C-alpha cells in the first residue's frame, strides 16, 4: 500500500517513516507538513492510507478530513495520530478508520495498517463481486485461484492445492502440496473469505479444505480426528464439531453428535422401538416365570388332585 504521512512535527514524521520502512505491506510513502501540502500531493498521486496528525497549522487534521471527503471520489483510509485523548472521540465521530495515541509503538502502527489493509481487501472483493454480477453469470464462487503477496511478488494459487491454513499470530500459514506460504491475514477473516470455496474451521487456529479430508475418526476424549491428504492428522475441537457435517453431501451413518435431530430422527425412532420391544420381551418372560411358579406351588399343595 502507499501511505501519506501528514504532521507538523518533523520528529513524529521521521518516527512514522521508520516504521513504514520496516513494514512489508507498504510499497511507498511520502510526507507533508501541513494540510495544503497534503492536498497538493493527493491531487497528483493516490494513496491507500493517510497517517494524519490532528494539530496542524491553519487547517486542522479534522478539517482536512472533511476537505478530502468533499474533493476526492475515492477517499483513502484515515488513521489519526494524536497526543490528545479528547481528539479521539471527535475522530471516531468523523468515522476515521483508526486513532493512534502518541507516543506510539511500532506494534500499534502495524496494527493500524493491518486493519486498513484488511478493510481495503474486503472493499475490493465487494466491488469485484458487484462488477462480476453486472457482467452477467460470473461469480466469485466460480473462481478457483487467489492472489497472494509473497517475497515481493504476487503469487496466483489454485485453491484446490491449498490443504489447510494454520494461524501464526497475525499471519496464516497456507500449506499446499509442495510448499507453504505465509499470508498476512487473521484466521477468522480468511475463514469467512474461503467459506464459500469449501473450507471449514475445525479449530480456532486451523482451517481445512474439505476436499482434502480423507477420513474422520472418533477419539476416546469424545472429540474427533481428521486425516488429510498426505497423511497429516488433526484434532477437531468441540466448538467446531458441527462443521464436520458439511464434509459429505449426505450421511449413510454417522458418529454420535454429528447427525442432527432432523436427519437422525428415523434412526432414533427405530432405536426407541427396539428398546420398547426389549422391555416387552422382558415383561412377558417375567409373567411366564410367575405363572410357572404359581402352577408349581398349586400342584405341590394338592397332590394327586385331578380336575373333573
PDB file of N, CA and C in Angstrom, residues 122-218:
ATOM      1  N   UNK A 122     -11.364  -6.238   1.706  1.00  0.00           N
ATOM      2  CA  UNK A 122     -12.788  -6.555   1.715  1.00  0.00           C
ATOM      3  C   UNK A 122     -13.569  -5.663   0.773  1.00  0.00           C
ATOM      4  N   UNK A 123     -13.215  -4.374   0.733  1.00  0.00           N
ATOM      5  CA  UNK A 123     -13.906  -3.459  -0.164  1.00  0.00           C
ATOM      6  C   UNK A 123     -13.639  -3.809  -1.627  1.00  0.00           C
ATOM      7  N   UNK A 124     -12.381  -4.175  -1.933  1.00  0.00           N
ATOM      8  CA  UNK A 124     -12.063  -4.559  -3.301  1.00  0.00           C
ATOM      9  C   UNK A 124     -12.807  -5.828  -3.699  1.00  0.00           C
ATOM     10  N   UNK A 125     -12.929  -6.767  -2.758  1.00  0.00           N
ATOM     11  CA  UNK A 125     -13.661  -8.000  -3.043  1.00  0.00           C
ATOM     12  C   UNK A 125     -15.129  -7.708  -3.311  1.00  0.00           C
ATOM     13  N   UNK A 126     -15.704  -6.797  -2.514  1.00  0.00           N
ATOM     14  CA  UNK A 126     -17.107  -6.434  -2.713  1.00  0.00           C
ATOM     15  C   UNK A 126     -17.320  -5.752  -4.066  1.00  0.00           C
ATOM     16  N   UNK A 127     -16.378  -4.861  -4.444  1.00  0.00           N
ATOM     17  CA  UNK A 127     -16.502  -4.187  -5.741  1.00  0.00           C
ATOM     18  C   UNK A 127     -16.347  -5.180  -6.891  1.00  0.00           C
ATOM     19  N   UNK A 128     -15.420  -6.121  -6.728  1.00  0.00           N
ATOM     20  CA  UNK A 128     -15.221  -7.116  -7.777  1.00  0.00           C
ATOM     21  C   UNK A 128     -16.451  -7.997  -7.941  1.00  0.00           C
ATOM     22  N   UNK A 129     -17.083  -8.371  -6.829  1.00  0.00           N
ATOM     23  CA  UNK A 129     -18.307  -9.157  -6.889  1.00  0.00           C
ATOM     24  C   UNK A 129     -19.411  -8.396  -7.603  1.00  0.00           C
ATOM     25  N   UNK A 130     -19.524  -7.109  -7.328  1.00  0.00           N
ATOM     26  CA  UNK A 130     -20.542  -6.288  -7.985  1.00  0.00           C
ATOM     27  C   UNK A 130     -20.283  -6.193  -9.490  1.00  0.00           C
ATOM     28  N   UNK A 131     -19.012  -6.018  -9.859  1.00  0.00           N
ATOM     29  CA  UNK A 131     -18.667  -5.931 -11.281  1.00  0.00           C
ATOM     30  C   UNK A 131     -18.978  -7.248 -11.994  1.00  0.00           C
ATOM     31  N   UNK A 132     -18.636  -8.367 -11.334  1.00  0.00           N
ATOM     32  CA  UNK A 132     -18.906  -9.671 -11.940  1.00  0.00           C
ATOM     33  C   UNK A 132     -20.396  -9.919 -12.106  1.00  0.00           C
ATOM     34  N   UNK A 133     -21.184  -9.487 -11.114  1.00  0.00           N
ATOM     35  CA  UNK A 133     -22.626  -9.672 -11.189  1.00  0.00           C
ATOM     36  C   UNK A 133     -23.218  -8.860 -12.330  1.00  0.00           C
ATOM     37  N   UNK A 134     -22.721  -7.631 -12.510  1.00  0.00           N
ATOM     38  CA  UNK A 134     -23.209  -6.795 -13.595  1.00  0.00           C
ATOM     39  C   UNK A 134     -22.785  -7.340 -14.950  1.00  0.00           C
ATOM     40  N   UNK A 135     -21.620  -7.984 -15.008  1.00  0.00           N
ATOM     41  CA  UNK A 135     -21.156  -8.555 -16.269  1.00  0.00           C
ATOM     42  C   UNK A 135     -22.008  -9.740 -16.686  1.00  0.00           C
ATOM     43  N   UNK A 136     -22.656 -10.374 -15.700  1.00  0.00           N
ATOM     44  CA  UNK A 136     -23.595 -11.449 -16.010  1.00  0.00           C
ATOM     45  C   UNK A 136     -22.972 -12.832 -15.975  1.00  0.00           C
ATOM     46  N   UNK A 137     -23.449 -13.627 -15.025  1.00  0.00           N
ATOM     47  CA  UNK A 137     -23.083 -15.031 -14.985  1.00  0.00           C
ATOM     48  C   UNK A 137     -21.792 -15.355 -14.276  1.00  0.00           C
ATOM     49  N   UNK A 138     -20.910 -14.417 -14.097  1.00  0.00           N
ATOM     50  CA  UNK A 138     -19.618 -14.694 -13.479  1.00  0.00           C
ATOM     51  C   UNK A 138     -19.701 -14.370 -12.005  1.00  0.00           C
ATOM     52  N   UNK A 139     -19.213 -15.248 -11.163  1.00  0.00           N
ATOM     53  CA  UNK A 139     -19.273 -15.026  -9.721  1.00  0.00           C
ATOM     54  C   UNK A 139     -17.950 -15.427  -9.093  1.00  0.00           C
ATOM     55  N   UNK A 140     -17.739 -14.952  -7.885  1.00  0.00           N
ATOM     56  CA  UNK A 140     -16.506 -15.275  -7.179  1.00  0.00           C
ATOM     57  C   UNK A 140     -16.403 -16.763  -6.872  1.00  0.00           C
ATOM     58  N   UNK A 141     -17.571 -17.403  -6.671  1.00  0.00           N
ATOM     59  CA  UNK A 141     -17.548 -18.804  -6.329  1.00  0.00           C
ATOM     60  C   UNK A 141     -16.973 -19.654  -7.462  1.00  0.00           C
ATOM     61  N   UNK A 142     -17.056 -19.153  -8.714  1.00  0.00           N
ATOM     62  CA  UNK A 142     -16.544 -19.909  -9.842  1.00  0.00           C
ATOM     63  C   UNK A 142     -15.036 -19.755  -9.989  1.00  0.00           C
ATOM     64  N   UNK A 143     -14.469 -18.767  -9.340  1.00  0.00           N
ATOM     65  CA  UNK A 143     -13.025 -18.563  -9.413  1.00  0.00           C
ATOM     66  C   UNK A 143     -12.337 -19.588  -8.536  1.00  0.00           C
ATOM     67  N   UNK A 144     -11.231 -20.150  -9.023  1.00  0.00           N
ATOM     68  CA  UNK A 144     -10.527 -21.162  -8.251  1.00  0.00           C
ATOM     69  C   UNK A 144      -9.132 -20.707  -7.858  1.00  0.00           C
ATOM     70  N   UNK A 145      -8.769 -19.478  -8.134  1.00  0.00           N
ATOM     71  CA  UNK A 145      -7.425 -19.003  -7.816  1.00  0.00           C
ATOM     72  C   UNK A 145      -7.502 -17.761  -6.924  1.00  0.00           C
ATOM     73  N   UNK A 146      -6.518 -17.645  -6.047  1.00  0.00           N
ATOM     74  CA  UNK A 146      -6.400 -16.465  -5.194  1.00  0.00           C
ATOM     75  C   UNK A 146      -5.012 -15.869  -5.395  1.00  0.00           C
ATOM     76  N   UNK A 147      -4.914 -14.571  -5.182  1.00  0.00           N
ATOM     77  CA  UNK A 147      -3.635 -13.871  -5.331  1.00  0.00           C
ATOM     78  C   UNK A 147      -3.034 -13.628  -3.948  1.00  0.00           C
ATOM     79  N   UNK A 148      -1.766 -13.982  -3.784  1.00  0.00           N
ATOM     80  CA  UNK A 148      -1.072 -13.836  -2.507  1.00  0.00           C
ATOM     81  C   UNK A 148       0.246 -13.112  -2.746  1.00  0.00           C
ATOM     82  N   UNK A 149       0.502 -12.097  -1.909  1.00  0.00           N
ATOM     83  CA  UNK A 149       1.771 -11.393  -1.997  1.00  0.00           C
ATOM     84  C   UNK A 149       2.813 -12.173  -1.224  1.00  0.00           C
ATOM     85  N   UNK A 150       3.887 -12.588  -1.918  1.00  0.00           N
ATOM     86  CA  UNK A 150       4.927 -13.391  -1.291  1.00  0.00           C
ATOM     87  C   UNK A 150       6.287 -12.968  -1.816  1.00  0.00           C
ATOM     88  N   UNK A 151       7.160 -12.515  -0.887  1.00  0.00           N
ATOM     89  CA  UNK A 151       8.527 -12.130  -1.221  1.00  0.00           C
ATOM     90  C   UNK A 151       8.589 -11.096  -2.346  1.00  0.00           C
ATOM     91  N   UNK A 152       7.721 -10.096  -2.248  1.00  0.00           N
ATOM     92  CA  UNK A 152       7.737  -9.004  -3.215  1.00  0.00           C
ATOM     93  C   UNK A 152       7.052  -9.304  -4.526  1.00  0.00           C
ATOM     94  N   UNK A 153       6.442 -10.493  -4.650  1.00  0.00           N
ATOM     95  CA  UNK A 153       5.748 -10.857  -5.876  1.00  0.00           C
ATOM     96  C   UNK A 153       4.314 -11.270  -5.568  1.00  0.00           C
ATOM     97  N   UNK A 154       3.474 -11.276  -6.598  1.00  0.00           N
ATOM     98  CA  UNK A 154       2.093 -11.719  -6.460  1.00  0.00           C
ATOM     99  C   UNK A 154       2.003 -13.143  -6.981  1.00  0.00           C
ATOM    100  N   UNK A 155       1.697 -14.080  -6.082  1.00  0.00           N
ATOM    101  CA  UNK A 155       1.551 -15.478  -6.466  1.00  0.00           C
ATOM    102  C   UNK A 155       0.087 -15.784  -6.708  1.00  0.00           C
ATOM    103  N   UNK A 156      -0.210 -16.484  -7.792  1.00  0.00           N
ATOM    104  CA  UNK A 156      -1.567 -16.932  -8.092  1.00  0.00           C
ATOM    105  C   UNK A 156      -1.663 -18.403  -7.704  1.00  0.00           C
ATOM    106  N   UNK A 157      -2.481 -18.696  -6.685  1.00  0.00           N
ATOM    107  CA  UNK A 157      -2.564 -20.030  -6.115  1.00  0.00           C
ATOM    108  C   UNK A 157      -3.929 -20.639  -6.416  1.00  0.00           C
ATOM    109  N   UNK A 158      -3.908 -21.873  -6.909  1.00  0.00           N
ATOM    110  CA  UNK A 158      -5.147 -22.602  -7.132  1.00  0.00           C
ATOM    111  C   UNK A 158      -5.660 -23.120  -5.784  1.00  0.00           C
ATOM    112  N   UNK A 159      -6.907 -22.812  -5.474  1.00  0.00           N
ATOM    113  CA  UNK A 159      -7.453 -23.172  -4.170  1.00  0.00           C
ATOM    114  C   UNK A 159      -7.494 -24.681  -3.939  1.00  0.00           C
ATOM    115  N   UNK A 160      -7.626 -25.457  -4.991  1.00  0.00           N
ATOM    116  CA  UNK A 160      -7.678 -26.910  -4.797  1.00  0.00           C
ATOM    117  C   UNK A 160      -6.334 -27.456  -4.309  1.00  0.00           C
ATOM    118  N   UNK A 161      -5.256 -26.665  -4.466  1.00  0.00           N
ATOM    119  CA  UNK A 161      -3.941 -27.091  -3.996  1.00  0.00           C
ATOM    120  C   UNK A 161      -3.693 -26.716  -2.539  1.00  0.00           C
ATOM    121  N   UNK A 162      -4.573 -25.905  -1.960  1.00  0.00           N
ATOM    122  CA  UNK A 162      -4.428 -25.495  -0.559  1.00  0.00           C
ATOM    123  C   UNK A 162      -5.072 -26.560   0.322  1.00  0.00           C
ATOM    124  N   UNK A 163      -4.273 -27.217   1.145  1.00  0.00           N
ATOM    125  CA  UNK A 163      -4.781 -28.283   2.004  1.00  0.00           C
ATOM    126  C   UNK A 163      -5.359 -27.734   3.296  1.00  0.00           C
ATOM    127  N   UNK A 164      -4.666 -26.769   3.906  1.00  0.00           N
ATOM    128  CA  UNK A 164      -5.129 -26.225   5.177  1.00  0.00           C
ATOM    129  C   UNK A 164      -4.472 -24.876   5.435  1.00  0.00           C
ATOM    130  N   UNK A 165      -5.007 -24.148   6.384  1.00  0.00           N
ATOM    131  CA  UNK A 165      -4.420 -22.904   6.852  1.00  0.00           C
ATOM    132  C   UNK A 165      -4.282 -22.954   8.358  1.00  0.00           C
ATOM    133  N   UNK A 166      -3.157 -22.460   8.863  1.00  0.00           N
ATOM    134  CA  UNK A 166      -2.879 -22.530  10.302  1.00  0.00           C
ATOM    135  C   UNK A 166      -2.442 -21.157  10.804  1.00  0.00           C
ATOM    136  N   UNK A 167      -3.104 -20.653  11.845  1.00  0.00           N
ATOM    137  CA  UNK A 167      -2.809 -19.329  12.381  1.00  0.00           C
ATOM    138  C   UNK A 167      -1.396 -19.287  12.952  1.00  0.00           C
ATOM    139  N   UNK A 168      -0.693 -18.198  12.620  1.00  0.00           N
ATOM    140  CA  UNK A 168       0.642 -17.936  13.148  1.00  0.00           C
ATOM    141  C   UNK A 168       0.671 -16.470  13.602  1.00  0.00           C
ATOM    142  N   UNK A 169       0.076 -16.194  14.768  1.00  0.00           N
ATOM    143  CA  UNK A 169      -0.035 -14.807  15.234  1.00  0.00           C
ATOM    144  C   UNK A 169      -0.983 -14.033  14.344  1.00  0.00           C
ATOM    145  N   UNK A 170      -0.508 -12.920  13.762  1.00  0.00           N
ATOM    146  CA  UNK A 170      -1.319 -12.112  12.852  1.00  0.00           C
ATOM    147  C   UNK A 170      -1.244 -12.624  11.413  1.00  0.00           C
ATOM    148  N   UNK A 171      -0.634 -13.783  11.214  1.00  0.00           N
ATOM    149  CA  UNK A 171      -0.476 -14.364   9.885  1.00  0.00           C
ATOM    150  C   UNK A 171      -1.174 -15.720   9.826  1.00  0.00           C
ATOM    151  N   UNK A 172      -1.319 -16.226   8.603  1.00  0.00           N
ATOM    152  CA  UNK A 172      -1.841 -17.577   8.391  1.00  0.00           C
ATOM    153  C   UNK A 172      -0.868 -18.309   7.470  1.00  0.00           C
ATOM    154  N   UNK A 173      -0.450 -19.492   7.898  1.00  0.00           N
ATOM    155  CA  UNK A 173       0.436 -20.324   7.095  1.00  0.00           C
ATOM    156  C   UNK A 173      -0.418 -21.248   6.239  1.00  0.00           C
ATOM    157  N   UNK A 174      -0.398 -21.016   4.912  1.00  0.00           N
ATOM    158  CA  UNK A 174      -1.141 -21.856   3.981  1.00  0.00           C
ATOM    159  C   UNK A 174      -0.258 -23.029   3.568  1.00  0.00           C
ATOM    160  N   UNK A 175      -0.753 -24.240   3.806  1.00  0.00           N
ATOM    161  CA  UNK A 175       0.001 -25.444   3.458  1.00  0.00           C
ATOM    162  C   UNK A 175      -0.533 -26.011   2.151  1.00  0.00           C
ATOM    163  N   UNK A 176       0.332 -26.098   1.148  1.00  0.00           N
ATOM    164  CA  UNK A 176      -0.006 -26.656  -0.142  1.00  0.00           C
ATOM    165  C   UNK A 176       0.623 -28.040  -0.281  1.00  0.00           C
ATOM    166  N   UNK A 177       0.463 -28.649  -1.443  1.00  0.00           N
ATOM    167  CA  UNK A 177       1.031 -29.979  -1.659  1.00  0.00           C
ATOM    168  C   UNK A 177       2.546 -29.979  -1.502  1.00  0.00           C
ATOM    169  N   UNK A 178       3.202 -28.970  -2.067  1.00  0.00           N
ATOM    170  CA  UNK A 178       4.662 -28.996  -2.125  1.00  0.00           C
ATOM    171  C   UNK A 178       5.347 -27.831  -1.413  1.00  0.00           C
ATOM    172  N   UNK A 179       4.569 -26.903  -0.839  1.00  0.00           N
ATOM    173  CA  UNK A 179       5.179 -25.745  -0.190  1.00  0.00           C
ATOM    174  C   UNK A 179       4.212 -25.127   0.813  1.00  0.00           C
ATOM    175  N   UNK A 180       4.712 -24.147   1.553  1.00  0.00           N
ATOM    176  CA  UNK A 180       3.892 -23.397   2.497  1.00  0.00           C
ATOM    177  C   UNK A 180       4.119 -21.920   2.255  1.00  0.00           C
ATOM    178  N   UNK A 181       3.042 -21.128   2.365  1.00  0.00           N
ATOM    179  CA  UNK A 181       3.107 -19.689   2.135  1.00  0.00           C
ATOM    180  C   UNK A 181       2.549 -18.955   3.341  1.00  0.00           C
ATOM    181  N   UNK A 182       3.210 -17.877   3.745  1.00  0.00           N
ATOM    182  CA  UNK A 182       2.775 -17.086   4.888  1.00  0.00           C
ATOM    183  C   UNK A 182       1.968 -15.898   4.393  1.00  0.00           C
ATOM    184  N   UNK A 183       0.722 -15.809   4.838  1.00  0.00           N
ATOM    185  CA  UNK A 183      -0.207 -14.768   4.391  1.00  0.00           C
ATOM    186  C   UNK A 183      -0.506 -13.836   5.554  1.00  0.00           C
ATOM    187  N   UNK A 184      -0.386 -12.530   5.334  1.00  0.00           N
ATOM    188  CA  UNK A 184      -0.690 -11.569   6.396  1.00  0.00           C
ATOM    189  C   UNK A 184      -2.196 -11.360   6.460  1.00  0.00           C
ATOM    190  N   UNK A 185      -2.842 -12.179   7.273  1.00  0.00           N
ATOM    191  CA  UNK A 185      -4.293 -12.168   7.414  1.00  0.00           C
ATOM    192  C   UNK A 185      -4.652 -12.921   8.679  1.00  0.00           C
ATOM    193  N   UNK A 186      -5.739 -12.553   9.331  1.00  0.00           N
ATOM    194  CA  UNK A 186      -6.173 -13.295  10.512  1.00  0.00           C
ATOM    195  C   UNK A 186      -6.938 -14.534  10.066  1.00  0.00           C
ATOM    196  N   UNK A 187      -6.909 -15.572  10.886  1.00  0.00           N
ATOM    197  CA  UNK A 187      -7.571 -16.827  10.537  1.00  0.00           C
ATOM    198  C   UNK A 187      -9.087 -16.631  10.435  1.00  0.00           C
ATOM    199  N   UNK A 188      -9.656 -15.738  11.247  1.00  0.00           N
ATOM    200  CA  UNK A 188     -11.101 -15.504  11.217  1.00  0.00           C
ATOM    201  C   UNK A 188     -11.531 -14.853   9.912  1.00  0.00           C
ATOM    202  N   UNK A 189     -10.778 -13.845   9.471  1.00  0.00           N
ATOM    203  CA  UNK A 189     -11.102 -13.170   8.209  1.00  0.00           C
ATOM    204  C   UNK A 189     -10.935 -14.131   7.033  1.00  0.00           C
ATOM    205  N   UNK A 190      -9.861 -14.912   7.045  1.00  0.00           N
ATOM    206  CA  UNK A 190      -9.623 -15.853   5.950  1.00  0.00           C
ATOM    207  C   UNK A 190     -10.699 -16.936   5.911  1.00  0.00           C
ATOM    208  N   UNK A 191     -11.138 -17.405   7.078  1.00  0.00           N
ATOM    209  CA  UNK A 191     -12.189 -18.423   7.134  1.00  0.00           C
ATOM    210  C   UNK A 191     -13.470 -17.915   6.497  1.00  0.00           C
ATOM    211  N   UNK A 192     -13.801 -16.655   6.735  1.00  0.00           N
ATOM    212  CA  UNK A 192     -15.015 -16.080   6.152  1.00  0.00           C
ATOM    213  C   UNK A 192     -14.867 -15.932   4.641  1.00  0.00           C
ATOM    214  N   UNK A 193     -13.683 -15.536   4.176  1.00  0.00           N
ATOM    215  CA  UNK A 193     -13.459 -15.370   2.743  1.00  0.00           C
ATOM    216  C   UNK A 193     -13.519 -16.699   1.993  1.00  0.00           C
ATOM    217  N   UNK A 194     -13.017 -17.770   2.620  1.00  0.00           N
ATOM    218  CA  UNK A 194     -12.915 -19.052   1.935  1.00  0.00           C
ATOM    219  C   UNK A 194     -14.073 -19.995   2.247  1.00  0.00           C
ATOM    220  N   UNK A 195     -15.030 -19.528   3.038  1.00  0.00           N
ATOM    221  CA  UNK A 195     -16.140 -20.400   3.430  1.00  0.00           C
ATOM    222  C   UNK A 195     -16.907 -20.918   2.220  1.00  0.00           C
ATOM    223  N   UNK A 196     -17.169 -20.048   1.232  1.00  0.00           N
ATOM    224  CA  UNK A 196     -17.938 -20.463   0.056  1.00  0.00           C
ATOM    225  C   UNK A 196     -17.116 -21.293  -0.922  1.00  0.00           C
ATOM    226  N   UNK A 197     -15.823 -21.441  -0.654  1.00  0.00           N
ATOM    227  CA  UNK A 197     -14.966 -22.245  -1.518  1.00  0.00           C
ATOM    228  C   UNK A 197     -14.730 -23.634  -0.949  1.00  0.00           C
ATOM    229  N   UNK A 198     -15.452 -24.015   0.109  1.00  0.00           N
ATOM    230  CA  UNK A 198     -15.334 -25.362   0.645  1.00  0.00           C
ATOM    231  C   UNK A 198     -14.352 -25.520   1.781  1.00  0.00           C
ATOM    232  N   UNK A 199     -13.935 -24.422   2.420  1.00  0.00           N
ATOM    233  CA  UNK A 199     -13.026 -24.512   3.561  1.00  0.00           C
ATOM    234  C   UNK A 199     -13.838 -24.411   4.855  1.00  0.00           C
ATOM    235  N   UNK A 200     -13.492 -25.239   5.834  1.00  0.00           N
ATOM    236  CA  UNK A 200     -14.215 -25.234   7.106  1.00  0.00           C
ATOM    237  C   UNK A 200     -13.232 -25.072   8.253  1.00  0.00           C
ATOM    238  N   UNK A 201     -13.726 -24.518   9.334  1.00  0.00           N
ATOM    239  CA  UNK A 201     -12.933 -24.314  10.550  1.00  0.00           C
ATOM    240  C   UNK A 201     -13.083 -25.540  11.431  1.00  0.00           C
ATOM    241  N   UNK A 202     -11.978 -26.122  11.902  1.00  0.00           N
ATOM    242  CA  UNK A 202     -12.042 -27.255  12.820  1.00  0.00           C
ATOM    243  C   UNK A 202     -11.403 -26.931  14.159  1.00  0.00           C
ATOM    244  N   UNK A 203     -10.801 -25.755  14.254  1.00  0.00           N
ATOM    245  CA  UNK A 203     -10.098 -25.314  15.463  1.00  0.00           C
ATOM    246  C   UNK A 203     -10.004 -23.803  15.372  1.00  0.00           C
ATOM    247  N   UNK A 204      -9.855 -23.121  16.488  1.00  0.00           N
ATOM    248  CA  UNK A 204      -9.767 -21.671  16.452  1.00  0.00           C
ATOM    249  C   UNK A 204      -8.583 -21.184  15.631  1.00  0.00           C
ATOM    250  N   UNK A 205      -7.601 -22.075  15.402  1.00  0.00           N
ATOM    251  CA  UNK A 205      -6.414 -21.675  14.653  1.00  0.00           C
ATOM    252  C   UNK A 205      -6.171 -22.535  13.414  1.00  0.00           C
ATOM    253  N   UNK A 206      -7.165 -23.357  13.015  1.00  0.00           N
ATOM    254  CA  UNK A 206      -6.964 -24.262  11.877  1.00  0.00           C
ATOM    255  C   UNK A 206      -8.165 -24.218  10.938  1.00  0.00           C
ATOM    256  N   UNK A 207      -7.857 -24.142   9.658  1.00  0.00           N
ATOM    257  CA  UNK A 207      -8.838 -24.125   8.584  1.00  0.00           C
ATOM    258  C   UNK A 207      -8.446 -25.214   7.592  1.00  0.00           C
ATOM    259  N   UNK A 208      -9.398 -26.052   7.130  1.00  0.00           N
ATOM    260  CA  UNK A 208      -9.045 -27.136   6.216  1.00  0.00           C
ATOM    261  C   UNK A 208      -9.914 -27.083   4.965  1.00  0.00           C
ATOM    262  N   UNK A 209      -9.345 -27.584   3.873  1.00  0.00           N
ATOM    263  CA  UNK A 209     -10.065 -27.735   2.617  1.00  0.00           C
ATOM    264  C   UNK A 209     -10.849 -29.039   2.699  1.00  0.00           C
ATOM    265  N   UNK A 210     -12.172 -28.968   2.624  1.00  0.00           N
ATOM    266  CA  UNK A 210     -12.998 -30.163   2.835  1.00  0.00           C
ATOM    267  C   UNK A 210     -12.701 -31.246   1.799  1.00  0.00           C
ATOM    268  N   UNK A 211     -12.263 -30.851   0.598  1.00  0.00           N
ATOM    269  CA  UNK A 211     -11.954 -31.836  -0.441  1.00  0.00           C
ATOM    270  C   UNK A 211     -10.679 -32.611  -0.137  1.00  0.00           C
ATOM    271  N   UNK A 212      -9.892 -32.138   0.838  1.00  0.00           N
ATOM    272  CA  UNK A 212      -8.639 -32.821   1.202  1.00  0.00           C
ATOM    273  C   UNK A 212      -8.803 -33.718   2.422  1.00  0.00           C
ATOM    274  N   UNK A 213     -10.006 -33.779   2.997  1.00  0.00           N
ATOM    275  CA  UNK A 213     -10.251 -34.649   4.153  1.00  0.00           C
ATOM    276  C   UNK A 213     -10.566 -36.053   3.651  1.00  0.00           C
ATOM    277  N   UNK A 214      -9.783 -37.035   4.094  1.00  0.00           N
ATOM    278  CA  UNK A 214      -9.953 -38.402   3.625  1.00  0.00           C
ATOM    279  C   UNK A 214     -10.584 -39.324   4.662  1.00  0.00           C
ATOM    280  N   UNK A 215     -10.513 -38.946   5.950  1.00  0.00           N
ATOM    281  CA  UNK A 215     -11.035 -39.845   6.976  1.00  0.00           C
ATOM    282  C   UNK A 215     -11.393 -39.062   8.235  1.00  0.00           C
ATOM    283  N   UNK A 216     -12.467 -39.495   8.900  1.00  0.00           N
ATOM    284  CA  UNK A 216     -12.867 -38.969  10.209  1.00  0.00           C
ATOM    285  C   UNK A 216     -12.873 -40.132  11.191  1.00  0.00           C
ATOM    286  N   UNK A 217     -12.329 -39.933  12.370  1.00  0.00           N
ATOM    287  CA  UNK A 217     -12.353 -40.996  13.369  1.00  0.00           C
ATOM    288  C   UNK A 217     -12.639 -40.410  14.744  1.00  0.00           C
ATOM    289  N   UNK A 218     -13.263 -41.252  15.561  1.00  0.00           N
ATOM    290  CA  UNK A 218     -13.690 -40.847  16.894  1.00  0.00           C
ATOM    291  C   UNK A 218     -12.568 -41.079  17.890  1.00  0.00           C
TER     292      UNK A 218
END
